[in-house]
Coordinates of C-alpha atoms and ligand atoms in Angstrom, one line a residue:
M20 CA 33.6 53.8 22.4
R21 CA 31.7 55.7 25.1
F22 CA 31.4 53.9 28.4
S23 CA 28.3 54.0 30.4
T24 CA 28.6 54.9 34.1
A25 CA 27.9 51.2 34.9
V26 CA 31.4 50.3 34.0
P27 CA 33.4 52.5 36.3
I28 CA 30.9 51.8 39.1
L29 CA 31.7 48.1 38.9
V30 CA 35.4 48.9 39.2
A31 CA 35.1 51.4 42.0
I32 CA 33.0 49.4 44.5
S33 CA 35.2 49.0 47.5
A34 CA 33.2 46.6 49.5
P35 CA 33.5 42.9 49.2
P36 CA 35.7 41.6 46.4
A37 CA 33.9 39.8 43.5
V38 CA 33.2 36.2 44.4
G39 CA 32.2 34.8 41.0
Q40 CA 34.9 32.1 41.1
L41 CA 34.5 31.7 37.4
N42 CA 37.6 29.6 36.8
S43 CA 36.8 27.2 39.7
Y44 CA 33.3 26.6 38.3
A45 CA 34.7 26.2 34.7
K46 CA 37.1 23.5 35.9
K47 CA 34.4 21.8 37.9
A48 CA 32.4 21.7 34.7
G49 CA 35.3 19.9 33.0
L50 CA 36.6 22.9 31.1
K51 CA 40.3 23.8 30.9
Y52 CA 40.0 27.4 32.2
F53 CA 38.1 30.6 32.4
G54 CA 40.4 33.5 31.5
A55 CA 40.7 37.2 31.0
A56 CA 42.7 39.4 28.7
T57 CA 44.4 42.5 30.2
D58 CA 46.3 45.6 29.3
S59 CA 46.0 47.3 32.6
P60 CA 49.4 46.4 34.0
G61 CA 51.1 47.8 30.9
Q62 CA 49.1 51.0 31.0
R63 CA 49.8 51.4 34.7
E64 CA 53.5 50.9 34.3
R65 CA 53.7 53.3 31.4
A66 CA 51.9 55.9 33.5
G67 CA 54.3 55.3 36.4
L68 CA 51.3 54.5 38.6
E69 CA 52.3 51.4 40.6
T70 CA 48.9 50.9 42.3
A71 CA 46.4 52.6 40.1
Y72 CA 44.0 49.7 40.1
P73 CA 44.8 47.4 43.0
Q74 CA 41.3 45.9 43.1
Y75 CA 41.5 45.1 39.3
D76 CA 44.9 43.5 39.7
A77 CA 43.7 41.4 42.7
I78 CA 40.8 40.0 40.7
L79 CA 42.8 39.4 37.6
Q80 CA 45.4 37.5 39.6
D81 CA 42.8 35.5 41.6
T82 CA 43.0 32.0 40.1
D83 CA 39.6 31.1 41.4
E84 CA 38.4 33.7 38.9
F85 CA 40.9 33.4 36.1
G86 CA 43.1 30.5 35.3
Q87 CA 44.4 32.1 32.1
T88 CA 45.4 35.5 30.8
T89 CA 46.2 37.1 27.4
P90 CA 48.0 40.3 26.6
T91 CA 45.2 42.4 24.9
N92 CA 47.6 44.3 22.8
G93 CA 51.2 43.7 23.8
Q94 CA 52.1 40.9 21.5
K95 CA 50.6 42.5 18.3
W96 CA 52.8 43.4 15.4
L97 CA 52.4 47.1 15.9
F98 CA 54.0 46.9 19.3
T99 CA 56.4 43.9 18.9
E100 CA 58.1 44.9 15.6
P101 CA 57.2 48.6 15.1
E102 CA 60.2 48.9 12.7
R103 CA 61.6 46.2 10.5
G104 CA 63.9 44.0 12.6
V105 CA 63.4 46.1 15.8
F106 CA 61.6 44.0 18.4
N107 CA 60.0 45.1 21.6
F108 CA 58.6 42.7 24.1
T109 CA 58.0 45.1 27.0
E110 CA 54.2 45.1 27.0
G111 CA 53.8 41.4 26.3
D112 CA 56.4 40.5 29.0
I113 CA 54.4 42.3 31.7
V114 CA 51.4 40.1 31.1
A115 CA 53.5 37.0 30.6
S116 CA 55.1 37.6 34.0
I117 CA 51.7 38.0 35.7
A118 CA 50.7 34.7 34.3
A119 CA 53.9 33.0 35.4
E120 CA 53.7 34.5 39.0
N121 CA 50.2 33.4 39.4
D122 CA 50.5 30.0 37.7
Q123 CA 48.0 31.0 35.1
L124 CA 48.0 29.7 31.5
L125 CA 49.2 32.3 29.0
R126 CA 47.2 32.5 25.7
C127 CA 49.4 34.4 23.2
H128 CA 47.9 36.8 20.7
T129 CA 48.7 37.1 17.8
L130 CA 51.3 36.4 15.1
V131 CA 49.8 37.4 11.7
W132 CA 46.9 39.8 11.6
H133 CA 46.0 42.6 9.2
S134 CA 44.9 45.0 12.0
Q135 CA 47.2 46.7 14.5
L136 CA 49.8 45.8 12.0
A137 CA 53.0 47.9 11.8
P138 CA 52.6 50.5 9.1
W139 CA 55.9 49.5 7.5
V140 CA 54.4 46.0 6.7
E141 CA 51.0 47.3 5.6
E142 CA 52.3 50.1 3.4
G143 CA 55.3 48.3 1.9
V144 CA 55.3 47.1 -1.7
W145 CA 56.5 43.5 -1.3
T146 CA 57.5 40.7 -3.6
P147 CA 56.2 37.3 -2.4
E148 CA 59.8 36.4 -1.5
E149 CA 60.3 39.5 0.7
L150 CA 57.0 39.1 2.4
R151 CA 57.7 35.4 3.2
L152 CA 60.9 36.5 4.8
I153 CA 59.2 39.2 6.8
I154 CA 56.5 36.8 8.1
I155 CA 59.1 34.1 9.0
E156 CA 61.3 36.6 10.8
H157 CA 58.4 38.1 12.8
I158 CA 57.1 34.7 13.9
T159 CA 60.6 33.4 14.7
Q160 CA 61.5 36.3 16.9
L161 CA 58.2 36.8 18.6
M162 CA 57.3 33.2 19.2
G163 CA 60.9 32.4 20.0
H164 CA 60.9 35.0 22.7
Y165 CA 57.9 33.4 24.4
K166 CA 58.9 29.8 23.6
G167 CA 57.6 27.4 26.2
Q168 CA 55.4 30.0 27.9
C169 CA 52.3 30.0 25.7
Y170 CA 49.6 27.4 26.2
A171 CA 48.4 28.5 22.7
W172 CA 49.1 31.1 20.0
D173 CA 46.6 32.7 17.7
V174 CA 48.8 32.1 14.7
V175 CA 46.5 33.7 12.1
N176 CA 43.8 36.1 13.2
E177 CA 40.7 37.2 11.2
A178 CA 41.7 36.1 7.7
L179 CA 38.1 35.7 6.6
N180 CA 35.3 37.9 5.3
E181 CA 31.7 37.4 6.4
D182 CA 30.9 35.4 3.3
G183 CA 33.8 33.0 4.0
T184 CA 36.1 34.3 1.3
Y185 CA 39.6 35.6 2.3
R186 CA 40.0 39.1 3.4
E187 CA 42.2 41.3 1.2
S188 CA 45.0 42.0 3.6
V189 CA 48.6 42.7 2.5
F190 CA 49.4 39.1 3.4
Y191 CA 46.6 37.7 1.2
N192 CA 47.1 40.1 -1.6
V193 CA 50.8 39.2 -2.0
L194 CA 50.8 35.5 -1.1
G195 CA 47.2 34.2 -1.4
E196 CA 46.3 31.5 1.1
E197 CA 49.9 30.4 1.2
F198 CA 50.4 33.0 3.9
I199 CA 48.3 30.9 6.2
K200 CA 50.3 27.8 5.5
L201 CA 53.6 29.7 6.0
A202 CA 52.5 31.1 9.3
F203 CA 51.4 27.8 10.7
S204 CA 54.4 25.8 9.4
T205 CA 56.8 28.4 10.8
A206 CA 54.9 28.5 14.1
A207 CA 55.0 24.7 14.4
E208 CA 58.7 24.7 14.0
I209 CA 59.4 27.6 16.5
D210 CA 57.4 26.3 19.5
P211 CA 56.3 22.7 19.3
S212 CA 54.7 22.9 22.7
A213 CA 52.2 25.7 21.9
K214 CA 48.8 24.9 20.5
L215 CA 48.3 26.6 17.2
Y216 CA 45.0 28.4 16.6
Y217 CA 43.1 30.0 13.9
N218 CA 41.1 32.8 15.6
D219 CA 38.2 34.9 14.2
Y220 CA 34.8 36.5 15.1
N221 CA 31.4 35.4 13.9
L222 CA 32.4 31.8 13.9
E223 CA 29.9 30.9 16.6
S224 CA 27.1 29.5 14.4
P225 CA 27.1 27.4 11.2
G226 CA 27.3 29.5 8.0
A227 CA 29.5 30.8 5.3
K228 CA 32.2 32.2 7.7
S229 CA 32.4 29.1 9.9
E230 CA 32.7 27.1 6.6
G231 CA 35.6 29.3 5.8
A232 CA 37.3 28.4 9.1
I233 CA 36.7 24.7 8.4
R234 CA 38.3 25.2 4.9
I235 CA 41.4 26.7 6.7
V236 CA 41.7 23.8 9.0
K237 CA 41.4 21.4 6.1
L238 CA 43.9 23.4 4.0
L239 CA 46.5 23.0 6.7
Q240 CA 45.7 19.4 7.6
E241 CA 45.8 18.4 3.9
A242 CA 49.2 20.0 3.6
G243 CA 50.5 18.1 6.6
I244 CA 50.8 21.3 8.7
R245 CA 49.8 21.3 12.3
I246 CA 46.7 23.3 13.5
D247 CA 45.3 22.5 17.0
G248 CA 42.4 24.8 17.5
V249 CA 39.8 27.2 16.3
G250 CA 39.3 30.3 18.4
M251 CA 35.8 31.7 18.3
Q252 CA 36.1 35.3 19.5
A253 CA 32.5 35.4 20.6
H254 CA 31.9 39.1 20.4
L255 CA 28.2 38.5 20.7
V256 CA 25.2 40.8 20.7
A257 CA 22.5 40.2 23.3
S258 CA 19.5 40.7 21.0
R259 CA 20.7 38.4 18.2
A260 CA 23.2 35.9 19.5
P261 CA 23.4 32.4 18.1
T262 CA 21.3 29.8 19.9
L263 CA 22.7 27.1 22.1
D264 CA 21.9 24.6 19.3
Q265 CA 23.7 26.6 16.7
Q266 CA 26.8 27.0 18.9
T267 CA 26.7 23.3 19.7
A268 CA 26.5 22.4 16.0
V269 CA 29.3 24.6 14.9
M270 CA 31.6 23.4 17.7
E271 CA 30.9 19.8 16.7
S272 CA 31.8 20.6 13.1
Y273 CA 35.2 22.0 14.3
G274 CA 35.6 19.1 16.7
A275 CA 35.0 16.6 13.9
L276 CA 38.2 17.8 12.3
G277 CA 40.1 16.8 15.5
V278 CA 40.8 20.4 16.6
E279 CA 39.9 21.9 20.0
V280 CA 37.8 25.0 20.3
A281 CA 38.1 28.0 22.6
L282 CA 35.9 31.1 23.2
T283 CA 38.7 33.6 23.1
E284 CA 37.3 37.1 23.5
L285 CA 33.8 36.6 24.9
D286 CA 31.7 39.6 25.5
V287 CA 27.9 40.3 25.0
R288 CA 27.0 43.7 23.8
V289 CA 23.8 45.4 24.8
E290 CA 22.3 48.7 23.6
M291 CA 22.4 51.7 25.9
P292 CA 20.5 52.6 27.9
I293 CA 20.1 49.1 29.4
N294 CA 16.8 47.9 30.7
E295 CA 15.5 44.8 32.5
T296 CA 14.8 43.0 29.2
S297 CA 18.2 43.6 27.7
M298 CA 19.9 42.6 30.9
A299 CA 17.9 39.3 30.8
W300 CA 18.9 38.7 27.2
Q301 CA 22.5 39.3 28.1
S302 CA 22.3 36.9 31.0
E303 CA 20.7 34.3 28.8
V304 CA 23.4 34.7 26.1
Y305 CA 26.2 34.3 28.7
K306 CA 24.4 31.3 30.1
N307 CA 24.2 29.6 26.6
V308 CA 27.8 30.2 25.8
R309 CA 29.9 27.3 26.8
V310 CA 32.6 25.2 25.3
L311 CA 31.8 21.5 24.8
V312 CA 33.8 19.1 26.8
S313 CA 35.1 16.3 24.9
S314 CA 35.9 13.1 26.7
Ligands
LIG427 C1 59.2 49.4 24.0 O1 57.9 49.4 24.4 C2 57.7 50.1 25.6 C3 56.2 50.0 26.0 O2 55.4 50.4 24.9 C4 58.1 51.6 25.4 O3 57.9 52.3 26.6 C5 59.6 51.6 25.0 O4 60.0 52.9 24.8 C6 59.9 50.7 23.8 N1 61.3 50.6 23.6 C7 61.9 51.0 22.6 C8 63.4 50.8 22.5 O5 61.3 51.6 21.7
LIG428 C1 15.1 47.5 26.2 O1 16.2 47.6 25.3 C2 16.1 46.9 24.1 C3 17.4 47.1 23.3 O2 18.5 46.6 24.0 C4 14.9 47.4 23.3 O3 14.7 46.6 22.2 C5 13.6 47.3 24.2 O4 12.5 47.8 23.5 C6 13.8 48.0 25.5 N1 12.7 47.7 26.4 C7 12.1 48.7 27.1 C8 10.9 48.2 27.9 O5 12.5 49.8 27.0

């Protein structure tokens, strides 16, 4: 992706620090947190640059702005189990330690996902029994390492196609929807204190895909397996985002199943070059995006 000059300019401004106080306002509105994902500390550390982005770090760690953080990449399979049975928590630990030092909630991401998956899993030819053992071992080691530190885990990420059917990942192709039940039941055993989420994009309005997410919640509940939340990634587009009414309706349909909802990866894309109209659209979309507060 090409970045417009607007992005570095925002980072480079040296005069007063940002004073949005997003987390403070979110809490005043009755929400649990406003958070931000990050990779920067890991990249900085790898590059041996201790203070490459001091202003970025200061904002990230300001709990008036962000009461929660997530490792953007560091807990994904590709980085945590790059070879079978070889676990590496270096990147994830950096972000987890930032959360702990600043008393921020840690949202952990993700246990079973077809993308950024280690090639040995994706390219292997597995019997159902072998793949079950691989999933169980991965969740046991990864979630066990962070046990007690995660407010929530995205247990299964992006298992659905746009039409609400299951995506043909290695997990689905070998195990069918059983892989979802296996992932959640294993996760429930390993860290009873973490909220267990199904997380996906384009779940922000009623339709075939959100019905697929509802089907997953019911599949687990009917099997007696714990699921606590639906994560709506909320990668929105300024010119065609769901309306406030659509978002409210879909959140109520998840809430009716007794699960909580979170907007997990919120961003609002605009076409380049930007203009006043597209900025106004973007602002309107951000304004309309909010999580319902249940009493
Ligand atoms: C673990 O991951 C870190 C960060 O990506 C990397 O620098 C390190 O070499 C890895 N350790 C091993 C043993 O591969
Ligand atoms: C502004 O940008 C949007 C696309 O984001 C485009 O549809 C619109 O025509 C543009 N308006 C002007 C006045 O250029």
